[in-house]
PDB file of C-alpha atoms in Angstrom:
ATOM      1  CA  MET A  19      22.684  97.683 -66.310  1.00  0.00           C
ATOM      2  CA  SER A  20      19.604  95.700 -66.969  1.00  0.00           C
ATOM      3  CA  LYS A  21      16.328  97.516 -67.162  1.00  0.00           C
ATOM      4  CA  HIS A  22      14.657  94.781 -65.074  1.00  0.00           C
ATOM      5  CA  LYS A  23      15.402  94.891 -61.395  1.00  0.00           C
ATOM      6  CA  HIS A  24      15.728  91.613 -59.517  1.00  0.00           C
ATOM      7  CA  ARG A  25      13.534  91.305 -56.509  1.00  0.00           C
ATOM      8  CA  ILE A  26      15.572  90.475 -53.475  1.00  0.00           C
ATOM      9  CA  VAL A  27      13.813  88.142 -51.054  1.00  0.00           C
ATOM     10  CA  VAL A  28      15.140  88.077 -47.555  1.00  0.00           C
ATOM     11  CA  LYS A  29      14.090  85.112 -45.429  1.00  0.00           C
ATOM     12  CA  ARG A  30      14.248  85.570 -41.750  1.00  0.00           C
ATOM     13  CA  SER A  31      13.706  82.385 -39.622  1.00  0.00           C
ATOM     14  CA  ALA A  32      11.830  82.823 -36.402  1.00  0.00           C
ATOM     15  CA  PRO A  33      13.717  81.942 -33.289  1.00  0.00           C
ATOM     16  CA  ALA A  34      13.166  78.275 -32.231  1.00  0.00           C
ATOM     17  CA  LYS A  35      10.781  77.769 -29.383  1.00  0.00           C
ATOM     18  CA  HIS A  36      11.482  75.405 -26.447  1.00  0.00           C
ATOM     19  CA  GLN A  37      10.193  71.873 -27.292  1.00  0.00           C
ATOM     20  CA  SER A  38       8.071  70.057 -24.668  1.00  0.00           C
ATOM     21  CA  HIS A  39       9.260  66.659 -23.297  1.00  0.00           C
ATOM     22  CA  GLY A  40       6.048  64.833 -24.230  1.00  0.00           C
ATOM     23  CA  GLY A  41       4.073  62.251 -22.185  1.00  0.00           C
ATOM     24  CA  SER A  42       6.189  59.069 -22.592  1.00  0.00           C
ATOM     25  CA  TRP A  43       7.298  59.193 -18.973  1.00  0.00           C
ATOM     26  CA  LYS A  44       3.672  59.208 -17.896  1.00  0.00           C
ATOM     27  CA  ILE A  45       3.051  55.962 -19.787  1.00  0.00           C
ATOM     28  CA  ALA A  46       6.061  54.311 -18.156  1.00  0.00           C
ATOM     29  CA  TYR A  47       4.943  55.502 -14.745  1.00  0.00           C
ATOM     30  CA  ALA A  48       1.411  54.221 -15.346  1.00  0.00           C
ATOM     31  CA  ASP A  49       2.799  50.809 -16.386  1.00  0.00           C
ATOM     32  CA  PHE A  50       4.905  50.681 -13.233  1.00  0.00           C
ATOM     33  CA  MET A  51       1.948  51.504 -10.997  1.00  0.00           C
ATOM     34  CA  THR A  52      -0.213  48.921 -12.756  1.00  0.00           C
ATOM     35  CA  ALA A  53       2.459  46.277 -12.230  1.00  0.00           C
ATOM     36  CA  MET A  54       2.770  47.173  -8.551  1.00  0.00           C
ATOM     37  CA  MET A  55      -0.984  47.023  -8.100  1.00  0.00           C
ATOM     38  CA  ALA A  56      -1.074  43.602  -9.781  1.00  0.00           C
ATOM     39  CA  PHE A  57       1.803  42.413  -7.573  1.00  0.00           C
ATOM     40  CA  PHE A  58       0.134  43.454  -4.330  1.00  0.00           C
ATOM     41  CA  LEU A  59      -3.173  41.993  -5.549  1.00  0.00           C
ATOM     42  CA  VAL A  60      -1.467  38.634  -6.161  1.00  0.00           C
ATOM     43  CA  MET A  61       0.181  38.771  -2.732  1.00  0.00           C
ATOM     44  CA  TRP A  62      -3.180  39.493  -1.113  1.00  0.00           C
ATOM     45  CA  LEU A  63      -4.856  36.606  -2.957  1.00  0.00           C
ATOM     46  CA  LEU A  64      -2.095  34.217  -1.899  1.00  0.00           C
ATOM     47  CA  ALA A  65      -2.442  35.328   1.702  1.00  0.00           C
ATOM     48  CA  ILE A  66      -6.152  34.529   1.843  1.00  0.00           C
ATOM     49  CA  SER A  67      -6.006  31.286  -0.208  1.00  0.00           C
ATOM     50  CA  THR A  68      -6.288  27.818   1.335  1.00  0.00           C
ATOM     51  CA  PRO A  69      -3.461  25.268   0.936  1.00  0.00           C
ATOM     52  CA  LYS A  70      -5.599  23.345  -1.568  1.00  0.00           C
ATOM     53  CA  GLN A  71      -6.132  26.472  -3.661  1.00  0.00           C
ATOM     54  CA  LEU A  72      -2.408  27.246  -3.518  1.00  0.00           C
ATOM     55  CA  ALA A  73      -1.612  23.771  -4.800  1.00  0.00           C
ATOM     56  CA  GLY A  74      -4.008  24.280  -7.694  1.00  0.00           C
ATOM     57  CA  ILE A  75      -2.451  27.629  -8.560  1.00  0.00           C
ATOM     58  CA  ALA A  76       1.052  26.154  -8.468  1.00  0.00           C
ATOM     59  CA  GLU A  77      -0.051  23.277 -10.684  1.00  0.00           C
ATOM     60  CA  TYR A  78      -1.530  25.731 -13.188  1.00  0.00           C
ATOM     61  CA  PHE A  79       1.788  27.549 -13.581  1.00  0.00           C
ATOM     62  CA  ARG A  80       3.818  24.316 -13.742  1.00  0.00           C
ATOM     63  CA  GLN A  81       1.976  22.600 -16.555  1.00  0.00           C
ATOM     64  CA  PRO A  82       2.907  23.402 -20.158  1.00  0.00           C
ATOM     65  CA  LEU A  83       0.608  25.627 -22.259  1.00  0.00           C
ATOM     66  CA  LYS A  84      -0.133  22.775 -24.661  1.00  0.00           C
ATOM     67  CA  VAL A  85      -1.351  20.598 -21.804  1.00  0.00           C
ATOM     68  CA  ALA A  86      -3.418  23.447 -20.354  1.00  0.00           C
ATOM     69  CA  ILE A  87      -5.146  24.043 -23.703  1.00  0.00           C
ATOM     70  CA  ASN A  88      -5.529  20.514 -25.091  1.00  0.00           C
ATOM     71  CA  GLY A  89      -5.650  18.597 -21.836  1.00  0.00           C
ATOM     72  CA  GLY A  90      -3.408  15.776 -20.662  1.00  0.00           C
ATOM     73  CA  ASN A  91      -1.474  14.566 -17.657  1.00  0.00           C
ATOM     74  CA  LYS A  92      -0.443  17.101 -15.070  1.00  0.00           C
ATOM     75  CA  SER A  93       3.221  17.806 -14.540  1.00  0.00           C
ATOM     76  CA  SER A  94       2.920  16.614 -10.957  1.00  0.00           C
ATOM     77  CA  THR A  95       2.083  13.124 -12.210  1.00  0.00           C
ATOM     78  CA  SER A  96       4.974  13.065 -14.660  1.00  0.00           C
ATOM     79  CA  THR A  97       8.131  11.150 -13.813  1.00  0.00           C
ATOM     80  CA  SER A  98      10.293  13.499 -15.884  1.00  0.00           C
ATOM     81  CA  VAL A  99      12.885  15.670 -14.175  1.00  0.00           C
ATOM     82  CA  ILE A 100      11.913  18.451 -16.634  1.00  0.00           C
ATOM     83  CA  PRO A 101       8.250  19.554 -16.320  1.00  0.00           C
ATOM     84  CA  GLY A 102       6.480  18.930 -19.606  1.00  0.00           C
ATOM     85  CA  GLY A 103       9.493  17.101 -20.975  1.00  0.00           C
ATOM     86  CA  GLY A 104       7.864  13.684 -21.338  1.00  0.00           C
ATOM     87  CA  THR A 105       8.566  10.504 -19.451  1.00  0.00           C
ATOM     88  CA  ASP A 106      11.804   9.987 -17.604  1.00  0.00           C
ATOM     89  CA  PRO A 107      13.935   7.392 -19.440  1.00  0.00           C
ATOM     90  CA  THR A 108      15.590   6.472 -16.160  1.00  0.00           C
ATOM     91  CA  HIS A 109      12.253   5.560 -14.546  1.00  0.00           C
ATOM     92  CA  ALA A 110      11.629   1.851 -14.122  1.00  0.00           C
ATOM     93  CA  ASP A 111       7.877   1.798 -14.835  1.00  0.00           C
ATOM     94  CA  GLY A 112       8.370  -0.619 -17.682  1.00  0.00           C
ATOM     95  CA  GLU A 113      10.513  -2.916 -15.581  1.00  0.00           C
ATOM     96  CA  VAL A 114       7.969  -2.872 -12.745  1.00  0.00           C
ATOM     97  CA  ARG A 115       5.162  -3.735 -15.139  1.00  0.00           C
ATOM     98  CA  ARG A 116       7.178  -6.552 -16.660  1.00  0.00           C
ATOM     99  CA  ALA A 117       8.033  -7.934 -13.212  1.00  0.00           C
ATOM    100  CA  ALA A 118       4.354  -7.797 -12.200  1.00  0.00           C
ATOM    101  CA  ALA A 119       3.347  -9.532 -15.431  1.00  0.00           C
ATOM    102  CA  ASP A 120       5.952 -12.250 -14.874  1.00  0.00           C
ATOM    103  CA  ASP A 121       4.684 -12.678 -11.314  1.00  0.00           C
ATOM    104  CA  VAL A 122       1.115 -13.166 -12.559  1.00  0.00           C
ATOM    105  CA  ASP A 123       2.328 -15.658 -15.177  1.00  0.00           C
ATOM    106  CA  ARG A 124       4.106 -17.707 -12.495  1.00  0.00           C
ATOM    107  CA  LEU A 125       1.002 -17.750 -10.303  1.00  0.00           C
ATOM    108  CA  ARG A 126      -1.147 -18.835 -13.247  1.00  0.00           C
ATOM    109  CA  GLU A 127       1.323 -21.588 -13.972  1.00  0.00           C
ATOM    110  CA  LEU A 128       1.071 -22.675 -10.332  1.00  0.00           C
ATOM    111  CA  LYS A 129      -2.713 -22.728 -10.673  1.00  0.00           C
ATOM    112  CA  ARG A 130      -2.428 -25.014 -13.716  1.00  0.00           C
ATOM    113  CA  ARG A 131       0.013 -27.180 -11.780  1.00  0.00           C
ATOM    114  CA  LEU A 132      -2.441 -27.512  -8.884  1.00  0.00           C
ATOM    115  CA  ASP A 133      -5.245 -28.397 -11.279  1.00  0.00           C
ATOM    116  CA  GLN A 134      -3.043 -31.107 -12.779  1.00  0.00           C
ATOM    117  CA  VAL A 135      -2.166 -32.496  -9.344  1.00  0.00           C
ATOM    118  CA  ILE A 136      -5.833 -32.590  -8.362  1.00  0.00           C
ATOM    119  CA  GLU A 137      -6.867 -34.322 -11.591  1.00  0.00           C
ATOM    120  CA  ALA A 138      -4.023 -36.844 -11.372  1.00  0.00           C
ATOM    121  CA  ASN A 139      -4.668 -37.740  -7.724  1.00  0.00           C
ATOM    122  CA  PRO A 140      -7.842 -39.839  -7.238  1.00  0.00           C
ATOM    123  CA  LEU A 141      -8.063 -38.820  -3.564  1.00  0.00           C
ATOM    124  CA  LEU A 142      -7.942 -35.116  -4.396  1.00  0.00           C
ATOM    125  CA  LYS A 143     -10.177 -35.445  -7.439  1.00  0.00           C
ATOM    126  CA  GLN A 144     -13.126 -36.577  -5.362  1.00  0.00           C
ATOM    127  CA  PHE A 145     -12.762 -33.440  -3.225  1.00  0.00           C
ATOM    128  CA  ARG A 146     -12.518 -31.091  -6.230  1.00  0.00           C
ATOM    129  CA  PRO A 147     -15.903 -29.393  -5.554  1.00  0.00           C
ATOM    130  CA  GLN A 148     -14.560 -28.223  -2.207  1.00  0.00           C
ATOM    131  CA  LEU A 149     -11.450 -26.635  -3.704  1.00  0.00           C
ATOM    132  CA  LEU A 150     -11.806 -23.094  -5.075  1.00  0.00           C
ATOM    133  CA  ILE A 151      -8.719 -21.742  -6.841  1.00  0.00           C
ATOM    134  CA  ASP A 152      -8.568 -18.250  -8.350  1.00  0.00           C
ATOM    135  CA  ILE A 153      -6.275 -15.254  -8.898  1.00  0.00           C
ATOM    136  CA  THR A 154      -6.885 -12.187  -6.709  1.00  0.00           C
ATOM    137  CA  SER A 155      -5.147  -8.844  -6.233  1.00  0.00           C
ATOM    138  CA  GLU A 156      -2.961 -10.442  -3.536  1.00  0.00           C
ATOM    139  CA  GLY A 157      -2.004 -13.574  -5.435  1.00  0.00           C
ATOM    140  CA  LEU A 158      -3.201 -17.127  -5.987  1.00  0.00           C
ATOM    141  CA  ARG A 159      -5.991 -17.989  -3.560  1.00  0.00           C
ATOM    142  CA  ILE A 160      -6.773 -21.596  -2.643  1.00  0.00           C
ATOM    143  CA  GLN A 161      -9.936 -22.022  -0.591  1.00  0.00           C
ATOM    144  CA  ILE A 162     -10.974 -25.296   0.992  1.00  0.00           C
ATOM    145  CA  VAL A 163     -14.646 -24.953   1.825  1.00  0.00           C
ATOM    146  CA  ASP A 164     -16.946 -26.931   4.083  1.00  0.00           C
ATOM    147  CA  THR A 165     -20.142 -28.714   3.051  1.00  0.00           C
ATOM    148  CA  ARG A 166     -23.067 -30.061   4.993  1.00  0.00           C
ATOM    149  CA  ASN A 167     -22.073 -33.667   4.374  1.00  0.00           C
ATOM    150  CA  ARG A 168     -18.312 -33.266   4.541  1.00  0.00           C
ATOM    151  CA  PRO A 169     -16.999 -30.908   7.259  1.00  0.00           C
ATOM    152  CA  MET A 170     -13.282 -30.099   7.372  1.00  0.00           C
ATOM    153  CA  PHE A 171     -13.032 -30.121  11.166  1.00  0.00           C
ATOM    154  CA  ASP A 172     -14.840 -31.719  14.044  1.00  0.00           C
ATOM    155  CA  LEU A 173     -17.854 -29.766  15.204  1.00  0.00           C
ATOM    156  CA  ALA A 174     -16.801 -26.672  17.193  1.00  0.00           C
ATOM    157  CA  SER A 175     -13.147 -27.798  17.292  1.00  0.00           C
ATOM    158  CA  ALA A 176      -9.887 -27.437  15.389  1.00  0.00           C
ATOM    159  CA  LYS A 177      -9.329 -31.177  14.937  1.00  0.00           C
ATOM    160  CA  VAL A 178      -8.643 -31.791  11.236  1.00  0.00           C
ATOM    161  CA  GLU A 179     -10.755 -34.413   9.491  1.00  0.00           C
ATOM    162  CA  PRO A 180      -8.787 -37.116   7.609  1.00  0.00           C
ATOM    163  CA  TYR A 181      -9.827 -35.975   4.134  1.00  0.00           C
ATOM    164  CA  MET A 182      -8.848 -32.383   4.978  1.00  0.00           C
ATOM    165  CA  SER A 183      -5.453 -33.650   6.112  1.00  0.00           C
ATOM    166  CA  ILE A 184      -5.031 -35.417   2.747  1.00  0.00           C
ATOM    167  CA  ILE A 185      -5.808 -32.247   0.808  1.00  0.00           C
ATOM    168  CA  LEU A 186      -3.402 -30.104   2.793  1.00  0.00           C
ATOM    169  CA  ARG A 187      -0.562 -32.607   2.717  1.00  0.00           C
ATOM    170  CA  GLU A 188      -0.874 -33.016  -1.053  1.00  0.00           C
ATOM    171  CA  ILE A 189      -0.978 -29.278  -1.668  1.00  0.00           C
ATOM    172  CA  GLY A 190       1.988 -28.467   0.604  1.00  0.00           C
ATOM    173  CA  PRO A 191       4.839 -29.720  -1.636  1.00  0.00           C
ATOM    174  CA  VAL A 192       3.357 -27.998  -4.713  1.00  0.00           C
ATOM    175  CA  LEU A 193       3.503 -24.621  -2.963  1.00  0.00           C
ATOM    176  CA  ASN A 194       7.279 -25.048  -2.627  1.00  0.00           C
ATOM    177  CA  GLU A 195       7.679 -24.724  -6.398  1.00  0.00           C
ATOM    178  CA  LEU A 196       7.540 -20.927  -6.155  1.00  0.00           C
ATOM    179  CA  PRO A 197       9.603 -18.714  -3.824  1.00  0.00           C
ATOM    180  CA  ASN A 198       6.486 -16.704  -2.959  1.00  0.00           C
ATOM    181  CA  LYS A 199       5.366 -16.803   0.656  1.00  0.00           C
ATOM    182  CA  ILE A 200       1.849 -17.673   1.783  1.00  0.00           C
ATOM    183  CA  THR A 201      -0.766 -16.571   4.290  1.00  0.00           C
ATOM    184  CA  LEU A 202      -3.445 -18.699   5.936  1.00  0.00           C
ATOM    185  CA  SER A 203      -6.755 -17.490   7.291  1.00  0.00           C
ATOM    186  CA  GLY A 204      -9.528 -19.403   9.006  1.00  0.00           C
ATOM    187  CA  HIS A 205     -13.202 -18.537   8.506  1.00  0.00           C
ATOM    188  CA  THR A 206     -16.349 -19.611  10.332  1.00  0.00           C
ATOM    189  CA  ASP A 207     -20.030 -19.108   9.654  1.00  0.00           C
ATOM    190  CA  ALA A 208     -22.202 -16.800  11.728  1.00  0.00           C
ATOM    191  CA  THR A 209     -23.339 -19.481  14.158  1.00  0.00           C
ATOM    192  CA  PRO A 210     -22.444 -18.130  17.605  1.00  0.00           C
ATOM    193  CA  TYR A 211     -20.107 -20.255  19.662  1.00  0.00           C
ATOM    194  CA  ALA A 212     -21.505 -21.452  23.000  1.00  0.00           C
ATOM    195  CA  GLN A 213     -20.312 -19.084  25.744  1.00  0.00           C
ATOM    196  CA  GLY A 214     -18.142 -17.420  23.151  1.00  0.00           C
ATOM    197  CA  GLU A 215     -18.210 -14.036  24.797  1.00  0.00           C
ATOM    198  CA  LYS A 216     -16.841 -15.428  28.061  1.00  0.00           C
ATOM    199  CA  SER A 217     -14.206 -17.959  27.142  1.00  0.00           C
ATOM    200  CA  TYR A 218     -13.915 -19.245  23.569  1.00  0.00           C
ATOM    201  CA  SER A 219     -15.469 -17.701  20.471  1.00  0.00           C
ATOM    202  CA  ASN A 220     -15.383 -17.988  16.682  1.00  0.00           C
ATOM    203  CA  TRP A 221     -12.305 -15.771  16.704  1.00  0.00           C
ATOM    204  CA  GLU A 222     -10.264 -18.297  18.648  1.00  0.00           C
ATOM    205  CA  LEU A 223     -11.807 -21.184  16.707  1.00  0.00           C
ATOM    206  CA  SER A 224     -10.955 -19.708  13.294  1.00  0.00           C
ATOM    207  CA  ALA A 225      -7.384 -18.923  14.399  1.00  0.00           C
ATOM    208  CA  ASP A 226      -6.903 -22.437  15.800  1.00  0.00           C
ATOM    209  CA  ARG A 227      -8.200 -23.980  12.580  1.00  0.00           C
ATOM    210  CA  ALA A 228      -5.858 -21.854  10.473  1.00  0.00           C
ATOM    211  CA  ASN A 229      -2.910 -22.907  12.636  1.00  0.00           C
ATOM    212  CA  ALA A 230      -3.965 -26.570  12.479  1.00  0.00           C
ATOM    213  CA  SER A 231      -4.013 -26.267   8.681  1.00  0.00           C
ATOM    214  CA  ARG A 232      -0.514 -24.806   8.781  1.00  0.00           C
ATOM    215  CA  ARG A 233       0.734 -27.825  10.712  1.00  0.00           C
ATOM    216  CA  GLU A 234      -0.793 -30.188   8.139  1.00  0.00           C
ATOM    217  CA  LEU A 235       0.824 -28.302   5.255  1.00  0.00           C
ATOM    218  CA  ILE A 236       4.228 -28.505   6.945  1.00  0.00           C
ATOM    219  CA  ALA A 237       3.698 -32.180   7.711  1.00  0.00           C
ATOM    220  CA  GLY A 238       3.093 -32.690   3.985  1.00  0.00           C
ATOM    221  CA  GLY A 239       6.384 -31.026   3.050  1.00  0.00           C
ATOM    222  CA  LEU A 240       5.757 -27.274   2.982  1.00  0.00           C
ATOM    223  CA  ILE A 241       8.798 -25.252   4.036  1.00  0.00           C
ATOM    224  CA  ASP A 242       8.020 -23.630   7.374  1.00  0.00           C
ATOM    225  CA  GLU A 243       9.684 -20.299   6.418  1.00  0.00           C
ATOM    226  CA  LYS A 244       7.232 -19.815   3.554  1.00  0.00           C
ATOM    227  CA  VAL A 245       4.381 -19.093   5.973  1.00  0.00           C
ATOM    228  CA  LEU A 246       4.230 -15.334   6.431  1.00  0.00           C
ATOM    229  CA  ARG A 247       0.979 -14.885   8.346  1.00  0.00           C
ATOM    230  CA  VAL A 248      -1.629 -17.066  10.053  1.00  0.00           C
ATOM    231  CA  MET A 249      -4.840 -15.438  11.235  1.00  0.00           C
ATOM    232  CA  GLY A 250      -8.442 -16.096  12.168  1.00  0.00           C
ATOM    233  CA  VAL A 251     -11.165 -13.753  10.933  1.00  0.00           C
ATOM    234  CA  ALA A 252     -14.191 -15.539  12.446  1.00  0.00           C
ATOM    235  CA  SER A 253     -17.360 -14.739  10.453  1.00  0.00           C
ATOM    236  CA  THR A 254     -16.370 -11.291   9.204  1.00  0.00           C
ATOM    237  CA  MET A 255     -15.958 -12.310   5.529  1.00  0.00           C
ATOM    238  CA  HIS A 256     -18.698 -14.569   4.205  1.00  0.00           C
ATOM    239  CA  LEU A 257     -18.340 -16.439   0.955  1.00  0.00           C
ATOM    240  CA  ASN A 258     -22.143 -16.570   0.680  1.00  0.00           C
ATOM    241  CA  LYS A 259     -23.195 -13.111   1.811  1.00  0.00           C
ATOM    242  CA  ASN A 260     -26.881 -13.913   1.363  1.00  0.00           C
ATOM    243  CA  ASP A 261     -26.745 -16.704   3.940  1.00  0.00           C
ATOM    244  CA  PRO A 262     -24.271 -16.134   6.805  1.00  0.00           C
ATOM    245  CA  LEU A 263     -25.117 -19.604   8.181  1.00  0.00           C
ATOM    246  CA  ASP A 264     -24.226 -21.420   4.951  1.00  0.00           C
ATOM    247  CA  PRO A 265     -21.579 -24.119   5.640  1.00  0.00           C
ATOM    248  CA  ILE A 266     -19.584 -22.858   2.646  1.00  0.00           C
ATOM    249  CA  ASN A 267     -18.621 -19.857   4.773  1.00  0.00           C
ATOM    250  CA  ARG A 268     -16.574 -22.247   6.929  1.00  0.00           C
ATOM    251  CA  ARG A 269     -13.324 -22.450   5.024  1.00  0.00           C
ATOM    252  CA  ILE A 270      -9.551 -22.233   5.064  1.00  0.00           C
ATOM    253  CA  SER A 271      -8.041 -19.690   2.691  1.00  0.00           C
ATOM    254  CA  ILE A 272      -4.442 -20.090   1.490  1.00  0.00           C
ATOM    255  CA  ILE A 273      -2.988 -17.225  -0.543  1.00  0.00           C
ATOM    256  CA  VAL A 274       0.274 -17.563  -2.453  1.00  0.00           C
ATOM    257  CA  LEU A 275       1.265 -13.906  -2.316  1.00  0.00           C
ATOM    258  CA  ASN A 276       2.459 -11.935  -5.286  1.00  0.00           C
ATOM    259  CA  HIS A 277       5.570  -9.821  -4.755  1.00  0.00           C
ATOM    260  CA  ARG A 278       3.663  -6.583  -4.176  1.00  0.00           C
ATOM    261  CA  ALA A 279       1.434  -8.043  -1.450  1.00  0.00           C
ATOM    262  CA  GLN A 280       4.375  -9.872   0.116  1.00  0.00           C
ATOM    263  CA  GLU A 281       6.501  -6.713   0.263  1.00  0.00           C
ATOM    264  CA  ARG A 282       3.617  -4.768   1.801  1.00  0.00           C
ATOM    265  CA  ILE A 283       3.162  -7.317   4.608  1.00  0.00           C
ATOM    266  CA  GLU A 284       6.901  -7.575   5.212  1.00  0.00           C
ATOM    267  CA  GLN A 285       7.221  -3.783   5.409  1.00  0.00           C
ATOM    268  CA  GLU A 286       4.376  -3.691   7.929  1.00  0.00           C
ATOM    269  CA  ASN A 287       6.150  -6.322  10.003  1.00  0.00           C
ATOM    270  CA  GLU A 288       9.445  -4.427   9.788  1.00  0.00           C
ATOM    271  CA  GLY A 289       7.724  -1.220  10.881  1.00  0.00           C
ATOM    272  CA  ALA A 290       6.178  -2.949  13.882  1.00  0.00           C
ATOM    273  CA  LYS A 291       9.546  -4.485  14.743  1.00  0.00           C
ATOM    274  CA  SER A 292      11.267  -1.102  14.596  1.00  0.00           C
ATOM    275  CA  ASN A 293       8.658   0.432  16.900  1.00  0.00           C
ATOM    276  CA  ASP A 294       9.087  -2.421  19.364  1.00  0.00           C
ATOM    277  CA  GLU A 295      12.859  -1.956  19.317  1.00  0.00           C
ATOM    278  CA  VAL A 296      12.467   1.790  19.970  1.00  0.00           C
ATOM    279  CA  ASN A 297      10.115   1.100  22.884  1.00  0.00           C
ATOM    280  CA  ILE A 298      12.551  -1.426  24.344  1.00  0.00           C
ATOM    281  CA  ASP A 299      15.423   1.067  24.010  1.00  0.00           C
ATOM    282  CA  ASN A 300      13.341   3.791  25.679  1.00  0.00           C
ATOM    283  CA  ARG A 301      12.431   1.511  28.567  1.00  0.00           C
ATOM    284  CA  GLN A 302      16.068   0.496  28.933  1.00  0.00           C
ATOM    285  CA  ASP A 303      17.200   4.150  28.986  1.00  0.00           C
ATOM    286  CA  ALA A 304      14.551   4.987  31.580  1.00  0.00           C
ATOM    287  CA  ALA A 305      15.650   2.067  33.740  1.00  0.00           C
ATOM    288  CA  ASP A 306      19.300   3.153  33.481  1.00  0.00           C
ATOM    289  CA  GLN A 307      18.395   6.704  34.484  1.00  0.00           C
ATOM    290  CA  LEU A 308      16.353   5.437  37.417  1.00  0.00           C
ATOM    291  CA  ARG A 309      19.247   3.297  38.643  1.00  0.00           C
ATOM    292  CA  ALA A 310      21.578   6.284  38.325  1.00  0.00           C
ATOM    293  CA  VAL A 311      19.287   8.622  40.263  1.00  0.00           C
ATOM    294  CA  THR A 312      18.071   6.272  43.008  1.00  0.00           C
ATOM    295  CA  PRO A 313      21.355   5.912  44.979  1.00  0.00           C
ATOM    296  CA  ALA A 314      21.842   9.690  45.037  1.00  0.00           C
ATOM    297  CA  ALA A 315      18.307  10.312  46.288  1.00  0.00           C
ATOM    298  CA  THR A 316      18.127   7.623  48.912  1.00  0.00           C
ATOM    299  CA  GLY A 317      21.724   7.330  49.954  1.00  0.00           C
ATOM    300  CA  SER A 318      23.881   4.284  49.728  1.00  0.00           C
ATOM    301  CA  ALA A 319      22.096   1.239  50.943  1.00  0.00           C
ATOM    302  CA  LYS A 320      23.839  -1.560  52.706  1.00  0.00           C
ATOM    303  CA  PRO A 321      24.065  -4.694  50.645  1.00  0.00           C
ATOM    304  CA  ALA A 322      21.745  -7.445  51.744  1.00  0.00           C
ATOM    305  CA  PRO A 323      23.457 -10.332  53.461  1.00  0.00           C
ATOM    306  CA  ALA A 324      24.090 -13.196  51.126  1.00  0.00           C
ATOM    307  CA  LYS A 325      21.970 -16.252  51.674  1.00  0.00           C
ATOM    308  CA  PRO A 326      23.845 -19.467  52.331  1.00  0.00           C
ATOM    309  CA  ALA A 327      24.020 -21.610  49.243  1.00  0.00           C
ATOM    310  CA  LYS A 328      21.922 -24.725  49.311  1.00  0.00           C
ATOM    311  CA  PRO A 329      23.755 -27.986  48.812  1.00  0.00           C
ATOM    312  CA  LYS A 330      23.292 -29.405  45.329  1.00  0.00           C
ATOM    313  CA  ALA A 331      21.561 -32.683  44.936  1.00  0.00           C
ATOM    314  CA  THR A 332      23.731 -35.468  43.743  1.00  0.00           C
TER     315      THR A 332
END
């Protein structure tokens, strides 16, 4: 046996204590309550917001982050079916722009053609200062203006002067070169018409002059179906705004409409026609109902005796 004794070490482990669950559930619960508070706050804000503010909020959430940060077109103005996805390849913006450009080119070509006709015709060339031709938002505008020494119509009447008749009859066939329709408007200066408030005023005079110009254009060869609108505007639109009495304000304006302006006027006419048809149908239905109710309310009435037929003249 060894002289050295080995020390015996006995390790006794303490019994394990119960571990606590920790505070993770408290964090989850706090997150849930925060989310609920935010939700009800958003609902309250939406309830008190105006429709305009709601539209702005919706637009904010629709637009892509890149657009919101760097700026750019809103998603509501995009033609794409996917918000933020760029332009819609099926959209016909390019075709519409090309059609509008072609329309402008045709009207410019018509303007050059009119200038050539005026220069080649000695009768029209001497009246060139009274012809104003330009391109407007509605189309090609041809204005025949009055002067102190050369009026277009008899004083205070719609009788066309001979030189005015020449101008209109020469212009008429040229306007047939394009399928575009035209409008005519008559203008007067601010000189009040004698007893205009009672019987005849500048409104009637300007309308009569516009219609007289239409007849001269058709007599010169203009196709009647090309005239879309004839109107008189009296002295409401002065050419010389500084002098309402200037003779240049007395004029006839012919506009060869571009397709956009023509479609707008035709749609307005179709809308008015539809309303008239609805009113006629309503009146017809009311009349039918009245005829159906009247015999029941008043009883059957005896038919009126037929009047003897008068002998026909031989």
